[in-house]
Amino acid sequence: SQLAEENPWALSVHEGESVTVNCSYKTSITALQWYRQKSGEGPAQLILIRSNEREKRNGRLRATLDTSSQSSSLSITATRCEDTAVYFCATDRSSGSWQLIFGSGTQLTVMP
Amino acid sequence: ETAVFQTPNYHVTQVGNEVSFNCKQTLGHDTMYWYKQDSKKLLKIMFSYNNKQLIVNETVPRRFSPQSSDKAHLNLRIKSVEPEDSAVYLCASRSLGSYEQYFGPGTRLTVL
């Protein structure tokens, strides 16, 4: 089974709506990252949230972290068509490791 | 321009052939990675490498090998490709002490 997993597998919203992607993980972590991968590109980091943080914001993005339930969420407000992408959460392989474990991603489609 | 560059963008080949993919980063990072991304967007790390240590994911077949001339370059060679090697291969780099990984655009390999 996956060490990190996003849900749902896919989402569709209309521009201007808000959306939330969830992540569950199974390892002890020092930090959790959210990445976005647009078609034809490599993933790019959106937010990093450390294990001692509960919430982090970056513009229209808000990430939360609950280490007791080993879960995280990424919310996007006022979505735009250009937010259409696959969203991944990524954790360390083990606490303090520099190797990342990615989930299988959530495909977000934002329609006009 | 500072980024992670990969060549070629696409490569189509036949079973049994040898292929080589190039990756160069101009970010001054210390560590580089190769990932395999399958058709379901699942990202799996294959290798991580800095100028001191190569770490190989134990699930990677021996026909895959990384080749580095300096810390800015990490190429990937596949000795005798098989159909299951069809995927997108992503190169990434990271600065020592940072969690964030920077990805190239990927090389899509199709094995006929």
Short mmCIF file of C-alpha atoms in Angstrom, two decimals:
data_model
loop_
_atom_site.label_atom_id
_atom_site.label_comp_id
_atom_site.label_asym_id
_atom_site.label_seq_id
_atom_site.Cartn_x
_atom_site.Cartn_y
_atom_site.Cartn_z
CA SER A 1 0.00 0.00 0.00
CA GLN A 2 1.03 3.61 -0.51
CA LEU A 3 2.96 5.44 2.22
CA ALA A 4 1.24 8.64 1.14
CA GLU A 5 -2.10 8.90 -0.58
CA GLU A 6 -4.27 11.75 -1.79
CA ASN A 7 -8.01 11.71 -2.11
CA PRO A 8 -10.15 12.07 -4.01
CA TRP A 9 -8.53 10.63 -7.12
CA ALA A 10 -10.08 13.39 -9.25
CA LEU A 11 -12.03 16.61 -8.76
CA SER A 12 -13.83 18.99 -11.07
CA VAL A 13 -14.90 22.50 -10.10
CA HIS A 14 -15.89 25.70 -11.85
CA GLU A 15 -13.74 28.79 -11.78
CA GLY A 16 -14.15 30.79 -8.61
CA GLU A 17 -15.12 27.82 -6.47
CA SER A 18 -13.01 26.51 -3.58
CA VAL A 19 -11.62 23.01 -3.46
CA THR A 20 -9.83 20.80 -0.93
CA VAL A 21 -7.50 17.88 -1.54
CA ASN A 22 -6.69 15.52 1.31
CA CYS A 23 -3.60 13.48 2.05
CA SER A 24 -2.99 10.60 4.44
CA TYR A 25 0.48 9.30 5.20
CA LYS A 26 1.96 6.43 7.14
CA THR A 27 5.45 7.50 8.17
CA SER A 28 6.81 9.70 10.91
CA ILE A 29 7.67 13.00 9.21
CA THR A 30 9.67 16.15 9.72
CA ALA A 31 7.77 18.00 7.01
CA LEU A 32 5.08 17.51 4.40
CA GLN A 33 5.10 19.22 1.03
CA TRP A 34 2.41 19.85 -1.53
CA TYR A 35 3.42 19.84 -5.19
CA ARG A 36 1.52 20.67 -8.35
CA GLN A 37 2.22 19.13 -11.75
CA LYS A 38 0.77 20.74 -14.84
CA SER A 39 0.51 18.81 -18.08
CA GLY A 40 3.91 18.41 -19.75
CA GLU A 41 5.82 19.78 -16.77
CA GLY A 42 7.55 18.42 -13.71
CA PRO A 43 6.07 18.88 -10.23
CA ALA A 44 6.63 22.22 -8.52
CA GLN A 45 6.42 22.85 -4.80
CA LEU A 46 3.45 24.87 -3.54
CA ILE A 47 3.74 24.71 0.22
CA LEU A 48 5.96 23.09 2.83
CA ILE A 49 4.49 22.54 6.30
CA ARG A 50 6.71 21.30 9.10
CA SER A 51 5.64 18.70 11.65
CA ASN A 52 5.35 21.33 14.41
CA GLU A 53 3.03 23.53 12.31
CA ARG A 54 -0.74 23.16 12.03
CA GLU A 55 -1.44 25.52 9.15
CA LYS A 56 0.45 27.32 6.37
CA ARG A 57 -0.79 29.78 3.80
CA ASN A 58 0.54 30.90 0.44
CA GLY A 59 -1.76 33.30 -1.38
CA ARG A 60 -4.90 31.36 -2.35
CA LEU A 61 -3.48 28.16 -0.91
CA ARG A 62 -3.89 26.89 2.62
CA ALA A 63 -2.35 23.68 3.94
CA THR A 64 -3.13 22.01 7.24
CA LEU A 65 -1.32 19.23 9.04
CA ASP A 66 -2.57 16.89 11.75
CA THR A 67 0.25 14.64 12.88
CA SER A 68 -1.97 12.72 15.31
CA SER A 69 -4.17 11.46 12.47
CA GLN A 70 -1.29 11.57 9.94
CA SER A 71 -3.26 13.68 7.54
CA SER A 72 -2.97 16.92 5.64
CA SER A 73 -5.20 19.01 3.43
CA LEU A 74 -4.61 21.57 0.71
CA SER A 75 -7.34 24.10 0.03
CA ILE A 76 -7.46 26.40 -2.96
CA THR A 77 -9.83 29.35 -2.93
CA ALA A 78 -11.09 31.28 -5.95
CA THR A 79 -9.87 28.62 -8.35
CA ARG A 80 -8.71 29.53 -11.85
CA CYS A 81 -8.46 27.48 -15.03
CA GLU A 82 -4.68 27.54 -14.67
CA ASP A 83 -5.01 25.63 -11.37
CA THR A 84 -5.87 22.57 -13.47
CA ALA A 85 -3.13 20.08 -12.58
CA VAL A 86 -2.29 16.99 -10.56
CA TYR A 87 -1.70 17.75 -6.88
CA PHE A 88 0.64 15.60 -4.82
CA CYS A 89 1.54 15.44 -1.17
CA ALA A 90 5.08 14.35 -0.40
CA THR A 91 6.62 13.21 2.87
CA ASP A 92 10.05 12.06 3.98
CA ARG A 93 10.63 8.33 3.65
CA SER A 94 11.38 8.43 7.37
CA SER A 95 11.88 11.20 9.84
CA GLY A 96 14.93 13.20 8.80
CA SER A 97 15.38 11.40 5.48
CA TRP A 98 15.94 13.50 2.39
CA GLN A 99 14.10 11.10 0.10
CA LEU A 100 10.51 12.02 -0.66
CA ILE A 101 7.55 9.70 -0.92
CA PHE A 102 4.86 10.99 -3.25
CA GLY A 103 1.25 9.98 -3.29
CA SER A 104 -0.43 9.08 -6.58
CA GLY A 105 -1.97 12.52 -6.87
CA THR A 106 -5.35 14.16 -7.26
CA GLN A 107 -6.30 15.37 -10.73
CA LEU A 108 -8.01 18.76 -10.38
CA THR A 109 -9.87 20.18 -13.35
CA VAL A 110 -11.09 23.77 -13.16
CA MET A 111 -13.73 24.55 -15.77
CA PRO A 112 -14.59 28.02 -17.07
CA GLU B 1 18.22 30.83 -16.51
CA THR B 2 18.48 28.65 -13.42
CA ALA B 3 16.50 25.44 -13.63
CA VAL B 4 16.60 21.69 -14.23
CA PHE B 5 16.95 20.76 -17.88
CA GLN B 6 16.24 17.38 -19.45
CA THR B 7 16.85 16.00 -22.92
CA PRO B 8 15.27 14.58 -24.95
CA ASN B 9 11.62 15.48 -24.37
CA TYR B 10 10.45 12.25 -26.01
CA HIS B 11 12.08 9.03 -27.08
CA VAL B 12 10.58 6.05 -28.91
CA THR B 13 12.59 2.88 -29.16
CA GLN B 14 12.29 -0.86 -29.50
CA VAL B 15 12.67 -3.60 -26.93
CA GLY B 16 16.28 -4.48 -26.25
CA ASN B 17 17.79 -1.15 -27.29
CA GLU B 18 19.95 1.03 -25.06
CA VAL B 19 18.83 4.56 -24.24
CA SER B 20 20.37 7.43 -22.36
CA PHE B 21 18.68 10.51 -20.92
CA ASN B 22 20.41 13.68 -19.86
CA CYS B 23 19.79 15.96 -16.92
CA LYS B 24 21.53 19.18 -16.00
CA GLN B 25 20.76 21.59 -13.18
CA THR B 26 22.02 25.16 -13.02
CA LEU B 27 20.73 25.80 -9.50
CA GLY B 28 23.99 24.98 -7.77
CA HIS B 29 22.35 22.12 -5.87
CA ASP B 30 24.22 19.28 -4.22
CA THR B 31 21.85 16.37 -4.70
CA MET B 32 20.10 15.05 -7.80
CA TYR B 33 17.40 12.43 -8.30
CA TRP B 34 15.77 10.33 -10.95
CA TYR B 35 12.09 9.41 -10.66
CA LYS B 36 9.88 7.21 -12.79
CA GLN B 37 6.30 8.34 -13.30
CA ASP B 38 3.88 5.76 -14.63
CA SER B 39 0.70 6.24 -16.62
CA LYS B 40 -1.29 6.67 -13.39
CA LYS B 41 0.99 9.56 -12.36
CA LEU B 42 2.57 7.57 -9.55
CA LEU B 43 6.07 8.91 -8.84
CA LYS B 44 8.71 6.46 -7.68
CA ILE B 45 12.24 7.42 -6.79
CA MET B 46 14.91 5.47 -8.62
CA PHE B 47 18.20 7.05 -7.56
CA SER B 48 19.49 9.83 -5.41
CA TYR B 49 23.05 11.06 -5.80
CA ASN B 50 25.37 13.67 -4.41
CA ASN B 51 29.09 13.93 -4.85
CA LYS B 52 29.61 11.50 -2.03
CA GLN B 53 26.92 8.89 -2.22
CA LEU B 54 24.68 7.04 -4.63
CA ILE B 55 21.50 5.63 -3.15
CA VAL B 56 19.64 3.14 -5.28
CA ASN B 57 16.02 2.17 -4.75
CA GLU B 58 16.17 -1.59 -4.26
CA THR B 59 13.29 -2.15 -6.67
CA VAL B 60 15.12 -0.64 -9.65
CA PRO B 61 16.22 -3.28 -12.19
CA ARG B 62 19.95 -3.54 -12.81
CA ARG B 63 19.58 -2.48 -16.44
CA PHE B 64 19.12 1.07 -15.12
CA SER B 65 22.24 3.00 -14.14
CA PRO B 66 22.91 6.65 -13.28
CA GLN B 67 25.96 8.42 -14.69
CA SER B 68 27.38 11.62 -13.25
CA SER B 69 30.29 13.72 -14.45
CA ASP B 70 29.88 16.44 -11.84
CA LYS B 71 27.31 17.60 -9.33
CA ALA B 72 25.36 19.51 -11.99
CA HIS B 73 24.78 16.51 -14.25
CA LEU B 74 23.07 13.19 -13.65
CA ASN B 75 22.26 11.08 -16.69
CA LEU B 76 20.23 7.89 -16.80
CA ARG B 77 21.13 4.90 -18.93
CA ILE B 78 18.89 1.94 -19.62
CA LYS B 79 20.89 -0.94 -21.01
CA SER B 80 18.19 -3.06 -22.65
CA VAL B 81 14.76 -1.51 -22.51
CA GLU B 82 11.63 -3.53 -21.85
CA PRO B 83 7.96 -2.61 -22.46
CA GLU B 84 7.39 -1.87 -18.76
CA ASP B 85 10.03 0.85 -18.96
CA SER B 86 7.58 3.03 -20.88
CA ALA B 87 7.02 5.99 -18.58
CA VAL B 88 8.01 9.58 -17.93
CA TYR B 89 11.43 9.93 -16.32
CA LEU B 90 11.81 13.00 -14.14
CA CYS B 91 15.06 14.47 -12.92
CA ALA B 92 15.12 16.63 -9.79
CA SER B 93 17.64 18.45 -7.64
CA ARG B 94 17.82 19.74 -4.10
CA SER B 95 20.05 21.99 -2.08
CA LEU B 96 21.64 20.55 1.05
CA GLY B 97 19.52 21.48 4.04
CA SER B 98 16.38 22.20 2.00
CA TYR B 99 13.37 19.94 1.64
CA GLU B 100 12.23 21.36 -1.69
CA GLN B 101 13.03 19.45 -4.85
CA TYR B 102 13.15 21.16 -8.22
CA PHE B 103 12.04 19.06 -11.17
CA GLY B 104 12.81 19.08 -14.85
CA PRO B 105 10.03 18.72 -17.44
CA GLY B 106 10.64 15.01 -17.89
CA THR B 107 11.53 12.62 -20.71
CA ARG B 108 8.71 10.45 -22.03
CA LEU B 109 9.96 7.01 -23.07
CA THR B 110 7.87 4.72 -25.25
CA VAL B 111 9.10 1.18 -25.78
CA LEU B 112 7.54 -0.63 -28.73
#
